[in-house]
CSV table of C-alpha atoms in Angstrom, one decimal:
chain,number,residue,atom,x,y,z
A,1,UNK,CA,0.0,0.0,0.0
A,2,UNK,CA,2.8,2.4,0.8
A,3,UNK,CA,4.2,2.2,-2.7
A,4,UNK,CA,0.8,3.0,-4.2
A,5,UNK,CA,0.4,6.2,-2.2
A,6,UNK,CA,2.2,8.2,-4.9
A,7,UNK,CA,-0.1,6.8,-7.6
A,8,UNK,CA,-3.1,7.4,-5.4
A,9,UNK,CA,-2.2,11.0,-5.0
A,10,UNK,CA,-2.6,11.3,-8.8
A,11,UNK,CA,-6.1,9.9,-8.6
A,12,UNK,CA,-7.3,11.4,-5.3
A,13,UNK,CA,-7.1,15.1,-4.5
A,14,UNK,CA,-8.2,14.7,-0.9
A,15,UNK,CA,-5.5,12.3,0.3
A,16,UNK,CA,-3.5,13.5,3.4
A,17,UNK,CA,-0.2,12.3,4.9
A,18,UNK,CA,-1.7,11.4,8.2
A,19,UNK,CA,-4.3,9.0,6.8
A,20,UNK,CA,-4.1,5.3,7.5
A,21,UNK,CA,-4.1,2.8,4.7
A,22,UNK,CA,-7.7,1.9,5.6
A,23,UNK,CA,-8.8,5.5,5.5
A,24,UNK,CA,-7.1,6.0,2.1
A,25,UNK,CA,-8.8,2.8,0.8
A,26,UNK,CA,-12.2,4.0,2.1
A,27,UNK,CA,-11.6,7.4,0.4
A,28,UNK,CA,-10.7,5.6,-2.8
A,29,UNK,CA,-13.7,3.3,-2.6
A,30,UNK,CA,-16.1,6.3,-2.0
A,31,UNK,CA,-14.6,8.5,-4.6
A,32,UNK,CA,-15.8,8.6,-8.2
A,33,UNK,CA,-12.8,8.6,-10.4
A,34,UNK,CA,-14.4,8.3,-13.9
A,35,UNK,CA,-15.7,11.3,-15.7
A,36,UNK,CA,-18.0,11.5,-18.6
A,37,UNK,CA,-15.8,12.2,-21.6
A,38,UNK,CA,-18.3,14.5,-23.3
A,39,UNK,CA,-18.8,17.1,-20.6
A,40,UNK,CA,-20.3,20.6,-20.8
A,41,UNK,CA,-16.9,22.2,-21.1
A,42,UNK,CA,-16.6,20.9,-24.6
A,43,UNK,CA,-18.3,24.0,-26.1
A,44,UNK,CA,-16.9,24.6,-29.5
A,45,UNK,CA,-16.9,27.8,-31.5
A,46,UNK,CA,-18.8,28.1,-34.8
A,47,UNK,CA,-15.5,27.6,-36.7
A,48,UNK,CA,-14.6,24.4,-34.7
A,49,UNK,CA,-18.1,22.9,-35.3
A,50,UNK,CA,-17.8,23.8,-39.0
A,51,UNK,CA,-14.4,22.2,-39.2
A,52,UNK,CA,-15.7,19.0,-37.6
A,53,UNK,CA,-18.7,19.0,-40.0
A,54,UNK,CA,-16.5,19.5,-43.1
A,55,UNK,CA,-14.0,16.9,-41.9
A,56,UNK,CA,-16.9,14.4,-41.4
A,57,UNK,CA,-18.3,15.1,-44.8
A,58,UNK,CA,-14.9,15.2,-46.6
A,59,UNK,CA,-14.1,11.7,-45.3
A,60,UNK,CA,-17.3,10.1,-46.6
A,61,UNK,CA,-18.3,8.3,-49.8
A,62,UNK,CA,-21.0,10.9,-50.3
A,63,UNK,CA,-18.2,13.5,-50.7
A,64,UNK,CA,-16.2,11.3,-53.1
A,65,UNK,CA,-19.2,10.6,-55.3
A,66,UNK,CA,-20.5,14.1,-55.3
A,67,UNK,CA,-17.1,15.7,-56.0
A,68,UNK,CA,-16.4,13.2,-58.8
A,69,UNK,CA,-19.8,14.1,-60.2
A,70,UNK,CA,-19.1,17.8,-60.1
A,71,UNK,CA,-15.7,17.2,-61.8
A,72,UNK,CA,-17.2,15.1,-64.6
A,73,UNK,CA,-20.0,17.6,-65.1
A,74,UNK,CA,-17.5,20.5,-65.3
A,75,UNK,CA,-15.4,18.7,-67.9
A,76,UNK,CA,-18.4,17.5,-70.0
A,77,UNK,CA,-20.0,21.0,-70.0
A,78,UNK,CA,-16.8,22.7,-71.0
A,79,UNK,CA,-16.0,20.1,-73.7
A,80,UNK,CA,-19.5,20.4,-75.2
A,81,UNK,CA,-19.4,24.2,-75.2
A,82,UNK,CA,-16.1,24.0,-77.1
A,83,UNK,CA,-15.1,27.5,-78.1
A,84,UNK,CA,-17.7,29.2,-75.9
A,85,UNK,CA,-16.6,27.2,-72.8
A,86,UNK,CA,-15.9,29.2,-69.6
A,87,UNK,CA,-12.9,26.9,-68.9
A,88,UNK,CA,-11.6,25.3,-72.2
A,89,UNK,CA,-9.8,22.0,-72.4
A,90,UNK,CA,-6.7,22.2,-70.2
A,91,UNK,CA,-9.3,23.2,-67.5
A,92,UNK,CA,-7.0,25.7,-65.8
A,93,UNK,CA,-9.9,27.2,-63.8
A,94,UNK,CA,-10.8,23.6,-62.6
A,95,UNK,CA,-7.2,23.1,-61.5
A,96,UNK,CA,-7.3,26.4,-59.5
A,97,UNK,CA,-10.6,25.4,-57.9
A,98,UNK,CA,-9.2,22.0,-56.9
A,99,UNK,CA,-6.0,23.5,-55.4
A,100,UNK,CA,-8.1,26.0,-53.4
A,101,UNK,CA,-10.4,23.2,-52.1
A,102,UNK,CA,-7.4,21.2,-51.1
A,103,UNK,CA,-5.7,24.2,-49.5
A,104,UNK,CA,-8.8,25.0,-47.4
A,105,UNK,CA,-9.9,21.4,-46.7
A,106,UNK,CA,-6.5,20.2,-45.3
A,107,UNK,CA,-6.2,22.6,-42.4
A,108,UNK,CA,-9.9,22.1,-41.4
A,109,UNK,CA,-9.4,18.3,-41.3
A,110,UNK,CA,-6.2,18.7,-39.2
A,111,UNK,CA,-8.0,21.0,-36.7
A,112,UNK,CA,-10.8,18.4,-36.4
A,113,UNK,CA,-8.2,15.6,-35.9
A,114,UNK,CA,-6.4,17.6,-33.3
A,115,UNK,CA,-9.6,18.1,-31.3
A,116,UNK,CA,-10.4,14.4,-31.6
A,117,UNK,CA,-6.9,13.5,-30.4
A,118,UNK,CA,-7.4,15.7,-27.4
A,119,UNK,CA,-10.7,13.9,-26.6
A,120,UNK,CA,-8.9,10.6,-27.0
A,121,UNK,CA,-6.2,11.7,-24.7
A,122,UNK,CA,-8.7,12.7,-22.0
A,123,UNK,CA,-10.5,9.3,-22.4
A,124,UNK,CA,-7.2,7.5,-22.0
A,125,UNK,CA,-6.3,9.4,-18.9
A,126,UNK,CA,-9.8,8.6,-17.5
A,127,UNK,CA,-9.3,5.0,-18.3
A,128,UNK,CA,-5.9,5.0,-16.6
A,129,UNK,CA,-7.3,6.4,-13.4
A,130,UNK,CA,-10.2,4.0,-13.3
A,131,UNK,CA,-7.9,1.1,-14.0
A,132,UNK,CA,-5.5,2.3,-11.3
A,133,UNK,CA,-8.3,2.6,-8.8
A,134,UNK,CA,-9.5,-0.9,-9.7
A,135,UNK,CA,-6.0,-2.4,-9.4
A,136,UNK,CA,-5.5,-0.9,-6.0
A,137,UNK,CA,-8.9,-2.0,-4.7
A,138,UNK,CA,-8.3,-5.6,-6.0
A,139,UNK,CA,-4.8,-5.6,-4.5
A,140,UNK,CA,-6.3,-4.6,-1.1
A,141,UNK,CA,-9.0,-7.3,-1.4
A,142,UNK,CA,-6.4,-9.8,-2.3
A,143,UNK,CA,-4.3,-8.9,0.8
A,144,UNK,CA,-7.5,-9.1,3.0
A,145,UNK,CA,-8.4,-12.5,1.6
A,146,UNK,CA,-4.9,-13.7,2.2
A,147,UNK,CA,-5.0,-12.4,5.8
A,148,UNK,CA,-8.4,-14.2,6.3
A,149,UNK,CA,-7.0,-17.4,4.9
A,150,UNK,CA,-3.9,-17.2,7.2
A,151,UNK,CA,-6.2,-16.7,10.2
A,152,UNK,CA,-8.4,-19.5,9.1
A,153,UNK,CA,-5.3,-21.8,8.8
A,154,UNK,CA,-4.2,-20.8,12.3
A,155,UNK,CA,-7.7,-21.5,13.7
A,156,UNK,CA,-7.7,-24.9,12.1
A,157,UNK,CA,-4.4,-25.7,13.6
A,158,UNK,CA,-5.7,-24.6,17.0
A,159,UNK,CA,-8.8,-26.7,16.6
A,160,UNK,CA,-6.8,-29.7,15.7
A,161,UNK,CA,-4.6,-29.2,18.7
A,162,UNK,CA,-7.6,-28.9,20.9
A,163,UNK,CA,-9.2,-32.0,19.4
A,164,UNK,CA,-6.0,-34.0,20.1
A,165,UNK,CA,-6.0,-32.7,23.7
A,166,UNK,CA,-9.6,-33.6,24.1
A,167,UNK,CA,-9.0,-37.1,22.6
A,168,UNK,CA,-6.1,-37.7,24.9
A,169,UNK,CA,-8.1,-36.6,28.0
A,170,UNK,CA,-11.0,-38.8,27.1
A,171,UNK,CA,-8.7,-42.0,27.0
């Protein structure tokens, strides 16, 4: 238990030096370590919510099919209009549009991924604390069960000794 106190201080804010092991374990058992990952403090700005929505859509089959459709439509319309096309064959305007979309889309996706990574980090920290609490509680239960088994073994030895004495007296 003594070596776990440092780890417990990470988990419990209320632990004091003068507490006995049993008091620390009771405090640990009574405390709620886990937190809901999606708490009210996760209020995002309009830009952050937009970045998440764009990243979600940009990583979907709907985006791939719709974007492919727009590209094909652009090329077909410009090929059919021939000399009156607003973007004739080498499709320079289309290349510019594609470059702009990529230039804007990439940072938005990265912002969304960074926020998701932070959420994952908080979840992992929460899982660590819950696992640590569970491990310490199980270790304590294991020690108590071993102590009970040791006492039971002592009592069985005493009962056998008493039985032998009673058997010898009755002869």
